[in-house]
Each structure stands twice: as structure tokens, then as C-alpha cells.
């Protein structure tokens, strides 16, 4: 009986240790699920993203990115205007309804600028490049993986912070414990205040061999207030 108890103890300990996973190991498994052929660094794609929110009119955004060529463009349509912002290897081109002649007051009122174009480039390449973007320099991956139940489902949760010159927010990424698919991400500006937002991900579109979440539902952390839904309607490979 004594030897049986020892054997059970050792076997149980083995399985507990086998189930433990570090932050970087979890990230690698998640990337293997989403980008099994390691195509992100050479990604060339076009995506149509539609946003709906309770307080505003619908907005559609066509995103074109060619990462190897340092090329990024958004074409945003909302109400009766179309704004194009293009960054081509450092060169910035802005258009309103097809014209590059935009009055300064209109630029200011509509927030049309090269700085915003760069911000949107960072925004879309980050969110639509996850979890691969967590390999970028300046990203600090916590070694400990958290097991957490969120919205009734258990997840493996990865914590990421950033070096000061990169960013100040704290991010959590929720992965399915069996497939390692990314299903939720959450960020805080100041975690002690429960500020920031969480985003629920569902369905997948595969483009260039990469599985990208199709639907993103945004909520405030505080109060679970619904903000908006982004839907990736279609995606294709660019030459």
C-alpha cells in the first residue's frame, strides 16, 4: 500500500508538471495555431472591416498592408465621405473623397493627418497581427501562465507588458487550453482602476495561411459596457 501511494504521488506530480507551461511556450503554441507556416513577417493582404456601435453610424475600412514593402493603406468610408491614408515606405499621402487638396480646417475637424495614418498602421498591424506581434522587440512576456475562467470558460492567460519606449499598458491574452486559439484579449492603462477594455473574439478567416479572428466585440472592463463590434467581412492576398 505504501509503494502504491508513492507511485500515485509521483504519477500525479508528473502530470501536474507536464501541464505547466511558461509564457513563452504558450505564445509559441498560439502562434503555431494562428500562423503555422510563419507567414506573418511576409504578410501581404487586403481586409474589409466593418464597425458598428450603438452611438454612431456604421463605418467600413479597407486595410491594405504589405509588410515586406513597408506599405500600409486605409480607405475609410463613413456617412458621405471617404478618407484614404497611405504610407508607402515613409511617404504619406492623404485623400478626402479622392482629392489630395484638403482644407486645413477640414483636416483638423476630421482628424486627417500623417500622424494619425501612422497610428492606424500601428493599430491594425498590432491587433490583426496577434498573437505573432507579441514577438516584437520591447514586449515583455510574463513567465507564469494564469488559469482563469472568463465568461464561463476556462483559459490559459498570458500577461504582456512593454518597455517604456514601446508602451505603458498591461495586456492579457486568453487562449483555449486545447487548441491555443486566441479568444479574448484585454488591456488596462491602470489595472488598479479597472480601466481599459476587453475584446471577445469569434470565428476565423484564413488569409495567407494565417487564422485571423473575424468578429471582435469591444467592452469596457468597468461595468462590462458594450462599445462596438468589428467584423472582418473578407480578406484576400495582395501581390
Short mmCIF file of C-alpha atoms in Angstrom, two decimals:
data_model
loop_
_atom_site.label_atom_id
_atom_site.label_comp_id
_atom_site.label_asym_id
_atom_site.label_seq_id
_atom_site.Cartn_x
_atom_site.Cartn_y
_atom_site.Cartn_z
CA UNK A 1 0.00 0.00 0.00
CA UNK A 2 2.87 2.29 0.88
CA UNK A 3 4.51 1.78 -2.53
CA UNK A 4 1.16 2.27 -4.28
CA UNK A 5 0.70 5.65 -2.57
CA UNK A 6 4.23 6.68 -3.56
CA UNK A 7 3.60 5.64 -7.16
CA UNK A 8 0.30 7.57 -7.27
CA UNK A 9 2.00 10.62 -5.77
CA UNK A 10 4.85 10.50 -8.30
CA UNK A 11 2.48 9.94 -11.21
CA UNK A 12 0.19 12.79 -10.11
CA UNK A 13 3.19 15.07 -9.69
CA UNK A 14 4.35 14.17 -13.19
CA UNK A 15 1.03 15.13 -14.77
CA UNK A 16 0.84 18.40 -12.83
CA UNK A 17 4.33 19.34 -14.01
CA UNK A 18 3.55 18.21 -17.56
CA UNK A 19 0.54 20.51 -17.64
CA UNK A 20 2.56 23.52 -16.52
CA UNK A 21 3.58 25.83 -19.33
CA UNK A 22 5.64 29.00 -19.43
CA UNK A 23 4.53 32.24 -21.02
CA UNK A 24 6.85 31.88 -23.99
CA UNK A 25 5.83 28.26 -24.52
CA UNK A 26 2.17 29.28 -24.57
CA UNK A 27 2.94 32.06 -27.04
CA UNK A 28 4.76 29.64 -29.35
CA UNK A 29 1.83 27.23 -29.30
CA UNK A 30 -0.63 30.04 -30.01
CA UNK A 31 1.47 31.24 -32.94
CA UNK A 32 1.64 27.67 -34.25
CA UNK A 33 -2.17 27.62 -34.24
CA UNK A 34 -2.68 31.04 -35.87
CA UNK A 35 0.35 31.15 -38.17
CA UNK A 36 1.57 27.57 -38.67
CA UNK A 37 3.69 28.45 -41.72
CA UNK A 38 5.30 31.57 -40.17
CA UNK A 39 3.85 33.82 -42.87
CA UNK A 40 3.21 36.94 -40.79
CA UNK A 41 6.57 38.62 -41.45
CA UNK A 42 5.91 38.43 -45.21
CA UNK A 43 2.18 39.19 -44.98
CA UNK A 44 0.59 40.95 -47.94
CA UNK A 45 -3.15 41.25 -47.56
CA UNK A 46 -6.31 43.27 -48.00
CA UNK A 47 -9.12 43.26 -45.44
CA UNK A 48 -12.61 44.77 -45.34
CA UNK A 49 -13.55 45.61 -41.76
CA UNK A 50 -16.99 46.95 -40.82
CA UNK A 51 -17.63 48.59 -37.46
CA UNK A 52 -20.99 49.08 -35.79
CA UNK A 53 -21.58 50.86 -32.50
CA UNK A 54 -24.74 51.86 -30.61
CA UNK A 55 -23.95 55.58 -30.68
CA UNK A 56 -22.74 56.21 -34.23
CA UNK A 57 -23.22 55.42 -37.87
CA UNK A 58 -21.56 52.33 -39.42
CA UNK A 59 -18.02 52.61 -40.74
CA UNK A 60 -16.19 50.44 -43.25
CA UNK A 61 -12.42 50.31 -43.50
CA UNK A 62 -10.39 48.64 -46.22
CA UNK A 63 -6.92 47.85 -44.90
CA UNK A 64 -4.09 47.04 -47.29
CA UNK A 65 -0.73 46.05 -45.89
CA UNK A 66 2.45 44.71 -47.42
CA UNK A 67 4.81 44.20 -44.52
CA UNK A 68 7.95 43.38 -46.57
CA UNK A 69 7.45 46.57 -48.61
CA UNK A 70 6.68 48.81 -45.62
CA UNK A 71 3.37 49.66 -47.27
CA UNK A 72 0.12 50.41 -45.46
CA UNK A 73 -3.14 51.98 -46.58
CA UNK A 74 -6.61 52.50 -45.12
CA UNK A 75 -9.71 53.58 -47.02
CA UNK A 76 -12.39 54.63 -44.55
CA UNK A 77 -15.99 55.18 -45.60
CA UNK A 78 -18.48 56.74 -43.21
CA UNK A 79 -21.62 58.76 -43.92
CA UNK A 80 -20.88 60.74 -47.11
CA UNK A 81 -17.08 60.85 -47.02
CA UNK A 82 -14.15 58.61 -47.91
CA UNK A 83 -10.72 59.14 -46.36
CA UNK A 84 -7.64 57.43 -47.80
CA UNK A 85 -4.40 57.34 -45.82
CA UNK A 86 -1.38 55.76 -47.49
CA UNK A 87 2.10 55.13 -46.10
CA UNK A 88 4.46 53.90 -48.79
CA UNK A 89 7.94 53.30 -47.40
CA UNK A 90 7.80 56.51 -45.39
CA UNK A 91 5.90 58.63 -47.92
CA UNK A 92 2.48 59.77 -46.69
CA UNK A 93 -0.47 60.54 -48.98
CA UNK A 94 -3.86 61.71 -47.70
CA UNK A 95 -7.08 62.00 -49.69
CA UNK A 96 -10.62 63.11 -48.92
CA UNK A 97 -13.22 61.92 -51.41
CA UNK A 98 -10.46 61.23 -53.94
CA UNK A 99 -8.70 64.61 -53.66
CA UNK A 100 -5.36 65.42 -52.04
CA UNK A 101 -6.45 69.08 -51.71
CA UNK A 102 -7.95 69.22 -48.22
CA UNK A 103 -8.54 72.48 -46.35
CA UNK A 104 -6.57 72.63 -43.07
CA UNK A 105 -9.75 73.25 -41.05
CA UNK A 106 -11.33 70.13 -42.53
CA UNK A 107 -8.18 68.13 -41.81
CA UNK A 108 -8.31 69.25 -38.20
CA UNK A 109 -12.04 68.67 -37.75
CA UNK A 110 -11.88 65.19 -39.31
CA UNK A 111 -8.53 64.27 -37.74
CA UNK A 112 -6.89 63.63 -41.11
CA UNK A 113 -3.11 63.62 -40.71
CA UNK A 114 0.01 61.60 -41.35
CA UNK A 115 0.42 61.13 -37.60
CA UNK A 116 -3.00 59.50 -37.46
CA UNK A 117 -2.12 57.38 -40.51
CA UNK A 118 0.93 56.09 -38.61
CA UNK A 119 -1.17 55.46 -35.52
CA UNK A 120 -3.69 53.46 -37.55
CA UNK A 121 -0.87 51.46 -39.10
CA UNK A 122 0.32 50.51 -35.62
CA UNK A 123 -3.25 49.78 -34.52
CA UNK A 124 -4.18 47.44 -37.36
CA UNK A 125 -0.85 45.67 -37.68
CA UNK A 126 -0.88 45.03 -33.92
CA UNK A 127 -4.46 43.84 -33.44
CA UNK A 128 -4.69 41.87 -36.67
CA UNK A 129 -1.17 40.53 -36.26
CA UNK A 130 -1.78 38.98 -32.86
CA UNK A 131 -0.51 36.79 -31.34
CA UNK A 132 2.53 36.99 -33.66
CA UNK A 133 3.12 40.65 -32.74
CA UNK A 134 3.92 39.57 -29.20
CA UNK A 135 7.33 38.52 -30.52
CA UNK A 136 8.19 42.15 -31.35
CA UNK A 137 11.14 43.81 -29.58
CA UNK A 138 10.15 45.62 -26.40
CA UNK A 139 7.43 43.11 -25.48
CA UNK A 140 7.83 41.62 -22.01
CA UNK A 141 6.13 38.23 -21.66
CA UNK A 142 5.40 37.06 -18.11
CA UNK A 143 6.84 33.63 -17.40
CA UNK A 144 3.85 32.50 -15.36
CA UNK A 145 0.69 31.47 -17.20
CA UNK A 146 -2.57 32.16 -15.38
CA UNK A 147 -5.50 29.75 -15.45
CA UNK A 148 -8.66 31.84 -15.37
CA UNK A 149 -12.38 31.37 -16.01
CA UNK A 150 -13.81 34.23 -18.07
CA UNK A 151 -17.41 34.42 -19.29
CA UNK A 152 -17.93 30.83 -18.17
CA UNK A 153 -14.92 29.32 -19.98
CA UNK A 154 -11.50 28.36 -18.63
CA UNK A 155 -8.50 29.87 -20.39
CA UNK A 156 -4.74 29.92 -20.29
CA UNK A 157 -3.92 33.60 -19.86
CA UNK A 158 -0.71 35.26 -20.99
CA UNK A 159 0.35 38.60 -19.49
CA UNK A 160 2.32 41.07 -21.59
CA UNK A 161 3.80 44.43 -20.64
CA UNK A 162 6.11 46.68 -22.61
CA UNK A 163 9.34 48.56 -22.23
CA UNK A 164 8.74 52.26 -21.54
CA UNK A 165 9.62 53.45 -25.02
CA UNK A 166 7.11 50.99 -26.51
CA UNK A 167 4.01 51.35 -24.32
CA UNK A 168 2.60 51.58 -20.81
CA UNK A 169 -0.49 49.36 -20.97
CA UNK A 170 -0.82 45.92 -19.42
CA UNK A 171 -2.31 43.27 -21.71
CA UNK A 172 -3.81 39.84 -21.07
CA UNK A 173 -4.37 37.29 -23.84
CA UNK A 174 -6.79 34.40 -23.31
CA UNK A 175 -6.12 31.14 -25.15
CA UNK A 176 -8.19 28.00 -25.48
CA UNK A 177 -6.34 25.38 -23.37
CA UNK A 178 -6.79 22.66 -26.02
CA UNK A 179 -6.30 24.41 -29.36
CA UNK A 180 -4.37 27.51 -28.17
CA UNK A 181 -6.65 29.71 -30.27
CA UNK A 182 -6.76 33.32 -29.05
CA UNK A 183 -10.35 34.06 -27.97
CA UNK A 184 -10.11 37.17 -25.77
CA UNK A 185 -7.69 39.98 -25.15
CA UNK A 186 -7.83 42.65 -22.51
CA UNK A 187 -5.83 45.75 -21.66
CA UNK A 188 -5.53 48.17 -18.76
CA UNK A 189 -4.00 51.63 -18.61
CA UNK A 190 -4.05 51.36 -14.80
CA UNK A 191 -5.12 47.92 -13.62
CA UNK A 192 -5.82 49.16 -10.08
CA UNK A 193 -8.60 51.35 -11.54
CA UNK A 194 -10.07 48.55 -13.67
CA UNK A 195 -9.98 50.86 -16.68
CA UNK A 196 -9.32 49.81 -20.26
CA UNK A 197 -11.27 47.32 -22.35
CA UNK A 198 -11.67 43.67 -23.23
CA UNK A 199 -12.39 42.23 -26.66
CA UNK A 200 -14.23 38.99 -27.36
CA UNK A 201 -13.08 37.18 -30.50
CA UNK A 202 -15.07 34.66 -32.50
CA UNK A 203 -14.91 32.81 -35.81
CA UNK A 204 -11.84 32.83 -38.07
CA UNK A 205 -10.88 33.92 -41.55
CA UNK A 206 -7.76 32.38 -43.07
CA UNK A 207 -5.67 34.60 -45.33
CA UNK A 208 -2.15 33.84 -46.49
CA UNK A 209 -2.22 30.79 -44.22
CA UNK A 210 -2.91 32.92 -41.12
CA UNK A 211 -6.02 32.42 -38.97
CA UNK A 212 -7.37 35.88 -38.13
CA UNK A 213 -10.38 36.41 -35.82
CA UNK A 214 -13.43 37.50 -37.80
CA UNK A 215 -15.58 39.16 -35.12
CA UNK A 216 -14.34 41.43 -32.34
CA UNK A 217 -16.76 42.72 -29.71
CA UNK A 218 -15.40 45.55 -27.56
CA UNK A 219 -16.40 46.22 -23.94
CA UNK A 220 -15.22 48.45 -21.11
CA UNK A 221 -13.66 46.47 -18.27
CA UNK A 222 -15.57 48.59 -15.78
CA UNK A 223 -19.23 47.67 -15.87
CA UNK A 224 -18.98 45.41 -18.94
CA UNK A 225 -20.36 48.24 -21.08
CA UNK A 226 -20.61 47.30 -24.77
CA UNK A 227 -18.74 49.64 -27.12
CA UNK A 228 -18.70 48.32 -30.67
CA UNK A 229 -18.34 45.34 -32.97
CA UNK A 230 -15.71 44.98 -35.69
CA UNK A 231 -16.42 42.37 -38.36
CA UNK A 232 -13.79 41.21 -40.83
CA UNK A 233 -16.10 40.71 -43.81
CA UNK A 234 -13.49 39.44 -46.23
CA UNK A 235 -9.76 39.16 -46.70
CA UNK A 236 -7.52 38.37 -49.64
CA UNK A 237 -3.85 38.11 -50.54
CA UNK A 238 -2.16 41.03 -52.33
CA UNK A 239 0.58 40.58 -54.92
#
